[in-house]
CSV table of C-alpha atoms in Angstrom, one decimal:
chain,number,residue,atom,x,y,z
A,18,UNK,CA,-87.9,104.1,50.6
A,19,UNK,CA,-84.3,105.2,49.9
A,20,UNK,CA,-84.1,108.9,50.1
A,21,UNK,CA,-83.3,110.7,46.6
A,22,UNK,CA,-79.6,111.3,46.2
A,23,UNK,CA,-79.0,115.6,45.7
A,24,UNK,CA,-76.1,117.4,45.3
A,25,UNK,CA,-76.3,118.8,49.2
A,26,UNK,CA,-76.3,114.8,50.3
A,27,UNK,CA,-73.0,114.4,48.3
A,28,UNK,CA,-71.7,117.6,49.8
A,29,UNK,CA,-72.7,116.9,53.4
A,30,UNK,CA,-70.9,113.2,53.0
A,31,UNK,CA,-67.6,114.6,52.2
A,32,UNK,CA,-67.8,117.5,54.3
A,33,UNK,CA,-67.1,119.8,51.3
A,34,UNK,CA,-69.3,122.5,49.9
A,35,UNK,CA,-72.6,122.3,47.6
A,36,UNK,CA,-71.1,124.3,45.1
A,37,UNK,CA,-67.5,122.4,45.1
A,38,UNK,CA,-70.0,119.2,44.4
A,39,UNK,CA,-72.0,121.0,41.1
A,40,UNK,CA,-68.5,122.4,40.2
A,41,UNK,CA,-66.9,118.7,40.0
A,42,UNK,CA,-70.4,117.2,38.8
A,43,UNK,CA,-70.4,120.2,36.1
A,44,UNK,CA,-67.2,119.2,35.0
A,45,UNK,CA,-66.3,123.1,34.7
A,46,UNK,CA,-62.7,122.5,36.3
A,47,UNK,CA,-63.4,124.5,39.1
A,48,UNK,CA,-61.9,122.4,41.5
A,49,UNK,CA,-58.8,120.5,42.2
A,50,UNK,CA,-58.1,117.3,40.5
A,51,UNK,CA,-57.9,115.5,43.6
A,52,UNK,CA,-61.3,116.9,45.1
A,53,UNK,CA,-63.2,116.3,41.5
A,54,UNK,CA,-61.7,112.4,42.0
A,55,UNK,CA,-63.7,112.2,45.4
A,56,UNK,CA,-66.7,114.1,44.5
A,57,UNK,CA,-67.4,111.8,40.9
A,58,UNK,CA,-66.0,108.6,43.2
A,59,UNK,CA,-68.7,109.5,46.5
A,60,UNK,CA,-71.2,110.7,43.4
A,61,UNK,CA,-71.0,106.7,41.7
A,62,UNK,CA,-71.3,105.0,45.6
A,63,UNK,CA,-73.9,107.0,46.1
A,64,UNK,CA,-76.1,106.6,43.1
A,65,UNK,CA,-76.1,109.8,41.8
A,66,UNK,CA,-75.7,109.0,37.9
A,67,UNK,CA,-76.9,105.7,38.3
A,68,UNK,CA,-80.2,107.4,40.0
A,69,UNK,CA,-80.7,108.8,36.2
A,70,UNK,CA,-79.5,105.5,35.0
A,71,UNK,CA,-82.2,103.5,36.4
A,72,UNK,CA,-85.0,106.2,35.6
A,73,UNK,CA,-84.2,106.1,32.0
A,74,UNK,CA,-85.3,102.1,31.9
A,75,UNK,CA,-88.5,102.9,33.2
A,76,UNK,CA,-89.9,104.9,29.8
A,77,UNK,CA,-92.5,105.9,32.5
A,78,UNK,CA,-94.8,108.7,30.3
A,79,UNK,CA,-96.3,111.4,32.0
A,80,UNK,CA,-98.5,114.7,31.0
A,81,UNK,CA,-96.4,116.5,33.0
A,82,UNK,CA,-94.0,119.1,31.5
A,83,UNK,CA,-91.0,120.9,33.7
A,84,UNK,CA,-90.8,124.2,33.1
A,85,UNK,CA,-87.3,126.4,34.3
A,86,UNK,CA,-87.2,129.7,34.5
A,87,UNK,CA,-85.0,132.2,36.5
A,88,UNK,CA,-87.9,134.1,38.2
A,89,UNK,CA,-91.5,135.3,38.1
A,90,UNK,CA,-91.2,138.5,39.0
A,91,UNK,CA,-89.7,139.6,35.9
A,92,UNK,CA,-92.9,140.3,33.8
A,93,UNK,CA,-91.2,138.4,31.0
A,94,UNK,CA,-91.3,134.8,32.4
A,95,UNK,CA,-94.5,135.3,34.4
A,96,UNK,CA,-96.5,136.4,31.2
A,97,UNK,CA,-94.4,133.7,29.3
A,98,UNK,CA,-95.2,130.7,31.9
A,99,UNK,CA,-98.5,131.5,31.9
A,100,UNK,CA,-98.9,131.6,27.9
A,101,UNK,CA,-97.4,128.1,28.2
A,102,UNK,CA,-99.5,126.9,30.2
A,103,UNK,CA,-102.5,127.6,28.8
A,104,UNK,CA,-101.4,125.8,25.4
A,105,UNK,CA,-99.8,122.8,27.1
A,106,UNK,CA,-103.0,122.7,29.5
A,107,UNK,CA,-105.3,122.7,25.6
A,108,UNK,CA,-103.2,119.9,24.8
A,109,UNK,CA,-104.0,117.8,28.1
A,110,UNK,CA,-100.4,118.9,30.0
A,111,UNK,CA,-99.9,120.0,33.2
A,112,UNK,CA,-96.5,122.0,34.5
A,113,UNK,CA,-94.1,121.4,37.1
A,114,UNK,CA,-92.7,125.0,37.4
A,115,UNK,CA,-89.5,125.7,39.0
A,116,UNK,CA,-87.4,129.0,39.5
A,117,UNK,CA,-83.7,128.8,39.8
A,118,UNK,CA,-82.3,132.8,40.8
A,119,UNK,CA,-80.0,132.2,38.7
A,120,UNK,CA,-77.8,129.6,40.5
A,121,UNK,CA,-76.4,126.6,38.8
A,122,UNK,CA,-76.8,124.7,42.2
A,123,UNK,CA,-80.6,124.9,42.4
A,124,UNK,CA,-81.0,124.7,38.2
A,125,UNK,CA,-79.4,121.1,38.8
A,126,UNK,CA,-81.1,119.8,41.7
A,127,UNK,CA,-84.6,121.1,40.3
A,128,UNK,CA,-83.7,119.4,37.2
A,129,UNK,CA,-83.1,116.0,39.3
A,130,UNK,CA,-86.3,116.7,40.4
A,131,UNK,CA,-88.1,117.0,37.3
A,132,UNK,CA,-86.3,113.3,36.2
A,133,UNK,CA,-87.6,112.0,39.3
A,134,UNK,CA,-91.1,113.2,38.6
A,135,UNK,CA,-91.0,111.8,35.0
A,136,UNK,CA,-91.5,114.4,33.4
A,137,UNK,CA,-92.4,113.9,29.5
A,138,UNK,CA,-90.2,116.8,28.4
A,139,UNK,CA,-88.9,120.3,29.9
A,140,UNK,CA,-88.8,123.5,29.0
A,141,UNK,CA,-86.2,125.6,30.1
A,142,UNK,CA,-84.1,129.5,30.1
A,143,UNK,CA,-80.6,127.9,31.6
A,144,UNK,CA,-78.2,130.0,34.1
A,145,UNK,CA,-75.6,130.0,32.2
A,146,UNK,CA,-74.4,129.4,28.9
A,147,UNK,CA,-71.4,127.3,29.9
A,148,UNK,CA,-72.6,125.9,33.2
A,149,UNK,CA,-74.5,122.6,33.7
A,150,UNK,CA,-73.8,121.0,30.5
A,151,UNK,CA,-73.1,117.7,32.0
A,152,UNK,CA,-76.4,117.1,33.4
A,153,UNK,CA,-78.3,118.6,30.6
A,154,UNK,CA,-76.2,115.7,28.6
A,155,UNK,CA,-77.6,113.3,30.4
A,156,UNK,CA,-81.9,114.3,30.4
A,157,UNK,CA,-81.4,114.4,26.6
A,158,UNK,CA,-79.4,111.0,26.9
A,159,UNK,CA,-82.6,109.4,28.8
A,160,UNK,CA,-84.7,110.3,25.6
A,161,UNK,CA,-86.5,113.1,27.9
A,162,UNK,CA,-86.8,116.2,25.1
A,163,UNK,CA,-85.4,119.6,26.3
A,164,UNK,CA,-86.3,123.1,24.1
A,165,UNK,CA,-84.4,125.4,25.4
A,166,UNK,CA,-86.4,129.6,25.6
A,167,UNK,CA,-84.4,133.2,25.8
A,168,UNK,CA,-81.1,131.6,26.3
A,169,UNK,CA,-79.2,128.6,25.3
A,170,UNK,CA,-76.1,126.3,27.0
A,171,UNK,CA,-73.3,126.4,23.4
A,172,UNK,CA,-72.3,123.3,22.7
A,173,UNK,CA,-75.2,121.2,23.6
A,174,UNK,CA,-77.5,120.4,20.3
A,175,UNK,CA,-81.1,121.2,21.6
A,176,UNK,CA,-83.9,122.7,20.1
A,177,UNK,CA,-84.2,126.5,21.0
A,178,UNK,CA,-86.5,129.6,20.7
A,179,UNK,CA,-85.8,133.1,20.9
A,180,UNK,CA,-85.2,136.8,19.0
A,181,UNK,CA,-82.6,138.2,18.0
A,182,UNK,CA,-81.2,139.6,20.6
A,183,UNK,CA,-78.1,141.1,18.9
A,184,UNK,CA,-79.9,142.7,16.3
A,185,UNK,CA,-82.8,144.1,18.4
A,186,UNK,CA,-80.3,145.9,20.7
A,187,UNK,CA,-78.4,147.4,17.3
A,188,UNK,CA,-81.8,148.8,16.4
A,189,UNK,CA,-82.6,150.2,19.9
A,190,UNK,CA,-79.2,152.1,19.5
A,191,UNK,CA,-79.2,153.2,15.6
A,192,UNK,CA,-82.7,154.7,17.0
A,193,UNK,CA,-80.9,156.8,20.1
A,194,UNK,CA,-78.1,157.8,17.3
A,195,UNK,CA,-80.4,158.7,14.6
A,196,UNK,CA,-82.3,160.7,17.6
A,197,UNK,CA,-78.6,163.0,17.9
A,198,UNK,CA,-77.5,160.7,20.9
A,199,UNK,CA,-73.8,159.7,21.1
A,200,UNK,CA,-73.4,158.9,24.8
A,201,UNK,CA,-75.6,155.9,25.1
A,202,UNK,CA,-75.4,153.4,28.3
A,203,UNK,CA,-76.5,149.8,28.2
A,204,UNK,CA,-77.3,148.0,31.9
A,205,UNK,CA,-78.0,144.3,31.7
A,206,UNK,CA,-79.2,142.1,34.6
A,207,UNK,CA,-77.2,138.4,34.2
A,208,UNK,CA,-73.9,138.1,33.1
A,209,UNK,CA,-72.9,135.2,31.4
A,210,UNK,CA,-75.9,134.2,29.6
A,211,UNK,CA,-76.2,134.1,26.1
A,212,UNK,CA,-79.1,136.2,25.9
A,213,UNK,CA,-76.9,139.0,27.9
A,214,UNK,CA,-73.6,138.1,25.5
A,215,UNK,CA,-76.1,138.4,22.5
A,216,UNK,CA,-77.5,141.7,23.6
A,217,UNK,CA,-74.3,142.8,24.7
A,218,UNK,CA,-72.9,141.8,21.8
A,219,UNK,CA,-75.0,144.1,19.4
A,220,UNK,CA,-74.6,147.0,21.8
A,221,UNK,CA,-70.9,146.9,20.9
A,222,UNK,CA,-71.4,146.2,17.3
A,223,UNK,CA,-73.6,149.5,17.1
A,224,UNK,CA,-71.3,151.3,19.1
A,225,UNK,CA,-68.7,150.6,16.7
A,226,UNK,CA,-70.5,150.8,13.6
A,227,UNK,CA,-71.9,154.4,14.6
A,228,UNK,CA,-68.2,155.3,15.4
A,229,UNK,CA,-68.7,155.9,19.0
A,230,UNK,CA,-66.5,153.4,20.8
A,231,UNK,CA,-63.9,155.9,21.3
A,232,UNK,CA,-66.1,158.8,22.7
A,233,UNK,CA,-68.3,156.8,24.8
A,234,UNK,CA,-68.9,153.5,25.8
A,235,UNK,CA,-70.3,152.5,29.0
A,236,UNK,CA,-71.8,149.0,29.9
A,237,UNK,CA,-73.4,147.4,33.2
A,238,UNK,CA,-73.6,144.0,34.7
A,239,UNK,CA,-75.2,142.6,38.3
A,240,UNK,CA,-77.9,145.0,38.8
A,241,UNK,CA,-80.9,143.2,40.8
A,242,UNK,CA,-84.0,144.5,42.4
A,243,UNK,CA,-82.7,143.6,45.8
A,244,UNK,CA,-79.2,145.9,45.2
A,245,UNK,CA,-78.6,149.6,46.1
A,246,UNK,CA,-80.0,150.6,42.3
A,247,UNK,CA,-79.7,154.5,43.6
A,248,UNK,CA,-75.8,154.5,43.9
A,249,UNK,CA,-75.8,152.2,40.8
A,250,UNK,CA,-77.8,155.0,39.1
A,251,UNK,CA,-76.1,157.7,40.1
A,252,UNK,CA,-72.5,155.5,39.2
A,253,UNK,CA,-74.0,155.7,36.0
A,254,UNK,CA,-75.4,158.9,35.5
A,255,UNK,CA,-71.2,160.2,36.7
A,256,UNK,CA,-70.2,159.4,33.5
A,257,UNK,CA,-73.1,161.9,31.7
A,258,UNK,CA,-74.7,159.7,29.4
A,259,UNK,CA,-77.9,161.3,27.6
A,260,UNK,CA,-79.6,157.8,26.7
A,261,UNK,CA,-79.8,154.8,28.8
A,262,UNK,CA,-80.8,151.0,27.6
A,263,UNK,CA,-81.9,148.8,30.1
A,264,UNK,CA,-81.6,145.1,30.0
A,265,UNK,CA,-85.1,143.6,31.0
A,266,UNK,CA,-88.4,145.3,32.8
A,267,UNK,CA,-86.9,144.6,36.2
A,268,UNK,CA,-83.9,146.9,35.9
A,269,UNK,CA,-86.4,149.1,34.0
A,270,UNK,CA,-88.8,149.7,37.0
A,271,UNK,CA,-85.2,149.7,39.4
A,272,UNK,CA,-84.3,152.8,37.2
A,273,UNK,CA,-87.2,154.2,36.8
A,274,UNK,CA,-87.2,154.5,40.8
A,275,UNK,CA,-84.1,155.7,41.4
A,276,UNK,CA,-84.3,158.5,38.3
A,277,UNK,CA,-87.2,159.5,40.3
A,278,UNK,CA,-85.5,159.9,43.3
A,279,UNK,CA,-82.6,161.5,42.3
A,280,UNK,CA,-84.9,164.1,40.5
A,281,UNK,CA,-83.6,162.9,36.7
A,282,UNK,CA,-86.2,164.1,34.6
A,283,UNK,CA,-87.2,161.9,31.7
A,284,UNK,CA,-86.1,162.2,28.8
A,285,UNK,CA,-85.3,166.2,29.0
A,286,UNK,CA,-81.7,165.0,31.2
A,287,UNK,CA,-81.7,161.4,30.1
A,288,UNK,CA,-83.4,159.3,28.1
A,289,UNK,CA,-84.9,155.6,28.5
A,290,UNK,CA,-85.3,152.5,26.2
A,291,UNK,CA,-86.0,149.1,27.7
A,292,UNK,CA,-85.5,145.6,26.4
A,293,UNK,CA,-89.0,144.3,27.1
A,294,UNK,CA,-92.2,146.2,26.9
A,295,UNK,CA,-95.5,145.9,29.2
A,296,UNK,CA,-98.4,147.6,30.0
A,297,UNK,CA,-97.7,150.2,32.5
A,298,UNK,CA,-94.9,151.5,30.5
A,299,UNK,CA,-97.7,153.3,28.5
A,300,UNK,CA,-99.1,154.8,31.4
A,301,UNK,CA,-95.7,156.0,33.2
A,302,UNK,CA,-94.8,160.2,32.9
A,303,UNK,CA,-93.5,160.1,30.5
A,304,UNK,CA,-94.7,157.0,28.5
A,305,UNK,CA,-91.1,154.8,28.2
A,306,UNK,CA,-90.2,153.5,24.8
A,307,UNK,CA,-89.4,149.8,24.5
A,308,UNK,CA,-88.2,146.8,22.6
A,309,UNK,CA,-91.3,144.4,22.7
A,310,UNK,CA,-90.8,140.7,22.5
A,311,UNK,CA,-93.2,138.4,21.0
A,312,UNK,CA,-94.4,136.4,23.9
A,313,UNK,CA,-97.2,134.5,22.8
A,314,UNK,CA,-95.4,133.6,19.3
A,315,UNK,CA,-92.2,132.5,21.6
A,316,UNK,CA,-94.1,130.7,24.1
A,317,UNK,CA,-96.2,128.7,20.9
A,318,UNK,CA,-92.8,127.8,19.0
A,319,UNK,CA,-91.5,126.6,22.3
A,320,UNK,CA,-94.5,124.4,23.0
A,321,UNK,CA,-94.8,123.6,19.4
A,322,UNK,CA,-90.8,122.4,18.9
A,323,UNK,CA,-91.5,120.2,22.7
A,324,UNK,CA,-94.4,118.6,20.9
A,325,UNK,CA,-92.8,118.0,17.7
A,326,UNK,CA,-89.7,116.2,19.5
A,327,UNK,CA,-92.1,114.2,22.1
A,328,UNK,CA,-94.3,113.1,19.9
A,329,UNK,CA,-91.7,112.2,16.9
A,330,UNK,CA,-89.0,111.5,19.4
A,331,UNK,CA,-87.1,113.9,16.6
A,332,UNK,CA,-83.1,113.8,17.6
A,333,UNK,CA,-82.5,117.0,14.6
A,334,UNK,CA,-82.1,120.2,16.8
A,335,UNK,CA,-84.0,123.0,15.6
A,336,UNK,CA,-83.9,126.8,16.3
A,337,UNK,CA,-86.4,129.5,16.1
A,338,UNK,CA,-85.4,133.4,16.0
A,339,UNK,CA,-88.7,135.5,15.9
A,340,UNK,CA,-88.6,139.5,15.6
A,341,UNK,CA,-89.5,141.3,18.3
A,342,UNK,CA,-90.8,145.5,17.6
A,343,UNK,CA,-89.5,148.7,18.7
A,344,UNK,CA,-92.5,150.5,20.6
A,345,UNK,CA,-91.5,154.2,20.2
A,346,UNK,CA,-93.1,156.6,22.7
A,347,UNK,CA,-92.2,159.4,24.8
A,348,UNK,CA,-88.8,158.6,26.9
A,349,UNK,CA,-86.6,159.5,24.0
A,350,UNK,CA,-85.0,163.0,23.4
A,351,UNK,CA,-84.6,164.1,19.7
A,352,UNK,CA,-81.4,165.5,19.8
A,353,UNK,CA,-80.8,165.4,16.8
A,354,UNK,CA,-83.5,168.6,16.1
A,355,UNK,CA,-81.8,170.5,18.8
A,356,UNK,CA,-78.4,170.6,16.9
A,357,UNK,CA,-79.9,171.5,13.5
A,358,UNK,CA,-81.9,174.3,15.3
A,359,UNK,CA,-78.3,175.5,17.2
């Protein structure tokens, strides 16, 4: 049996890198013109494109369904794969779940594995909203549907799912400033996804709107579990804000840590919103205010556009925004009452 071309075979043949390879097979213009020539040349003798060729002749149908997500151990995509798989499970589907860590690398080669499996259609939150286009291209091109959750790759015209990120994060903020705050801090996880431009986006939209660009404006990228979150904090807390946003539940619990460490109490010397709400954060000291996202009305749009194209083999794209809630607790300190009463 001839072994499965990958993007590490190509690399190791040349004797060039794995990500020089997805660079030049990405078409992102990452690499030298004369390097990209070898790389799509080795790529063609090798079988690569024609692997995905061949697979698309074989209209092989499948109850299986790949699912991509970045991670499980962000309560957002663990409590979303499993909603998922409950309805596609009801509907006589089974998953193939892969997690990428957010590198374009393994996103490819896990979705060479998913054409190799014949998969009857994927669902999938990309790396990064310019990255991978090429091979995303060509799953669509071999009639395999693709509904895209939380993010999106611009310029490809797939079916998506998500909420309004921009405007949930302008509310989050219009709350802190109605609350008296005007030094408010937003820390996001990923750059370059559109879910992190989006949110990003409406951060800076509020702070200009509420006329606070020019006092304060301070916004974080990069911060993982696995990183030194205490000197992150405490880089933060340097520049004095009094409210903090964070991106997702992971840098969330990261904060939540670190605050505790560095003896910040909460929200009498800063206060805490997070993007993404779960259980616990009721039962945290204080209870932690949050922006809740609709899982189980995400995850049945998601199935439900997958189904529709699968079943219809529909080409028309289409996207779904649904409205997430602002859970308002105890993390948030009302400012605003302190001035009046000064």
């Amino acid at each position: 049996m001839a072994q499965r071309v990958t993007i590490k075979s190509i690399a190791e043949e040349l004797g060039v890198s794995v990500a020089s390879v997805s660079r030049a097979l990405n078409g992102k213009g990452e690499v030298g013109p004369a390097l990209e020539k070898r790389i799509l040349q080795k790529a063609d003798e090798l079988g690569y494109i024609a692997n995905y060729s061949a697979r698309s002749l074989k209209h092989q149908k499948t109850n299986l369904i790949g699912v991509l997500v970045p991670d499980t151990f962000n309560p957002f995509f663990a409590h979303f794969v499993t909603k998922i798989e409950e309805l596609l499970y009801d509907s006589g589907y089974e998953i193939l779940l892969s997690t990428t860590r957010e590198s374009l690398e393994k996103e490819r080669e896990y979705l060479e594995i998913m054409v190799s499996k014949n998969v009857t259609g994927i669902l999938a939150a990309p790396v990064d909203r310019t990255g991978n286009i090429s091979i995303y291209k060509r799953v669509k091109a071999m009639d395999i549907p693709i509904v895209f959750f939380d993010r999106n790759v611009e310029g490809l015209d797939l079916s998506r799912v998500n909420v309004d990120n921009r405007s949930a994060v302008y509310k989050i903020v219009r709350y802190l400033y109605r609350k008296g705050h005007r030094r408010i801090a937003f820390v996001e996880s990923v750059p370059n996804t559109s879910m992190g431009e989006e949110r990003l986006a409406g951060y800076r939209e509020a702070i200009k709107d509420f006329g606070l660009s020019e006092e304060f404006s301070l916004e974080r990228f990069g911060l993982f579990i696995e990183n030194d979150v205490k000197s992150q904090a405490a880089e933060i807390l340097s520049h004095r804000p009094t409210a903090l946003i964070t991106g997702n539940l992971v840098i969330t619990k990261a904060f939540l840590q670190a605050l505790k460490t560095l003896r910040i109490k909460i929200p009498q010397e800063l206060s805490l919103v997070s993007f993404d709400d779960i259980e616990w954060l009721e039962v945290t000291s204080p209870p932690i205010t949050a922006f809740r996202q609709p899982i189980e009305s995400l995850a049945m749009n998601a199935v439900a556009l997958l189904k529709r194209e699968m079943k219809n083999n529909e080409s028309n794209s289409q996207i779904v925004v649904v409205e997430g809630e602002l859970i308002i607790r105890d993390s948030v300190y009302d400012l605003s009452s302190e001035k009046q009463g000064g």
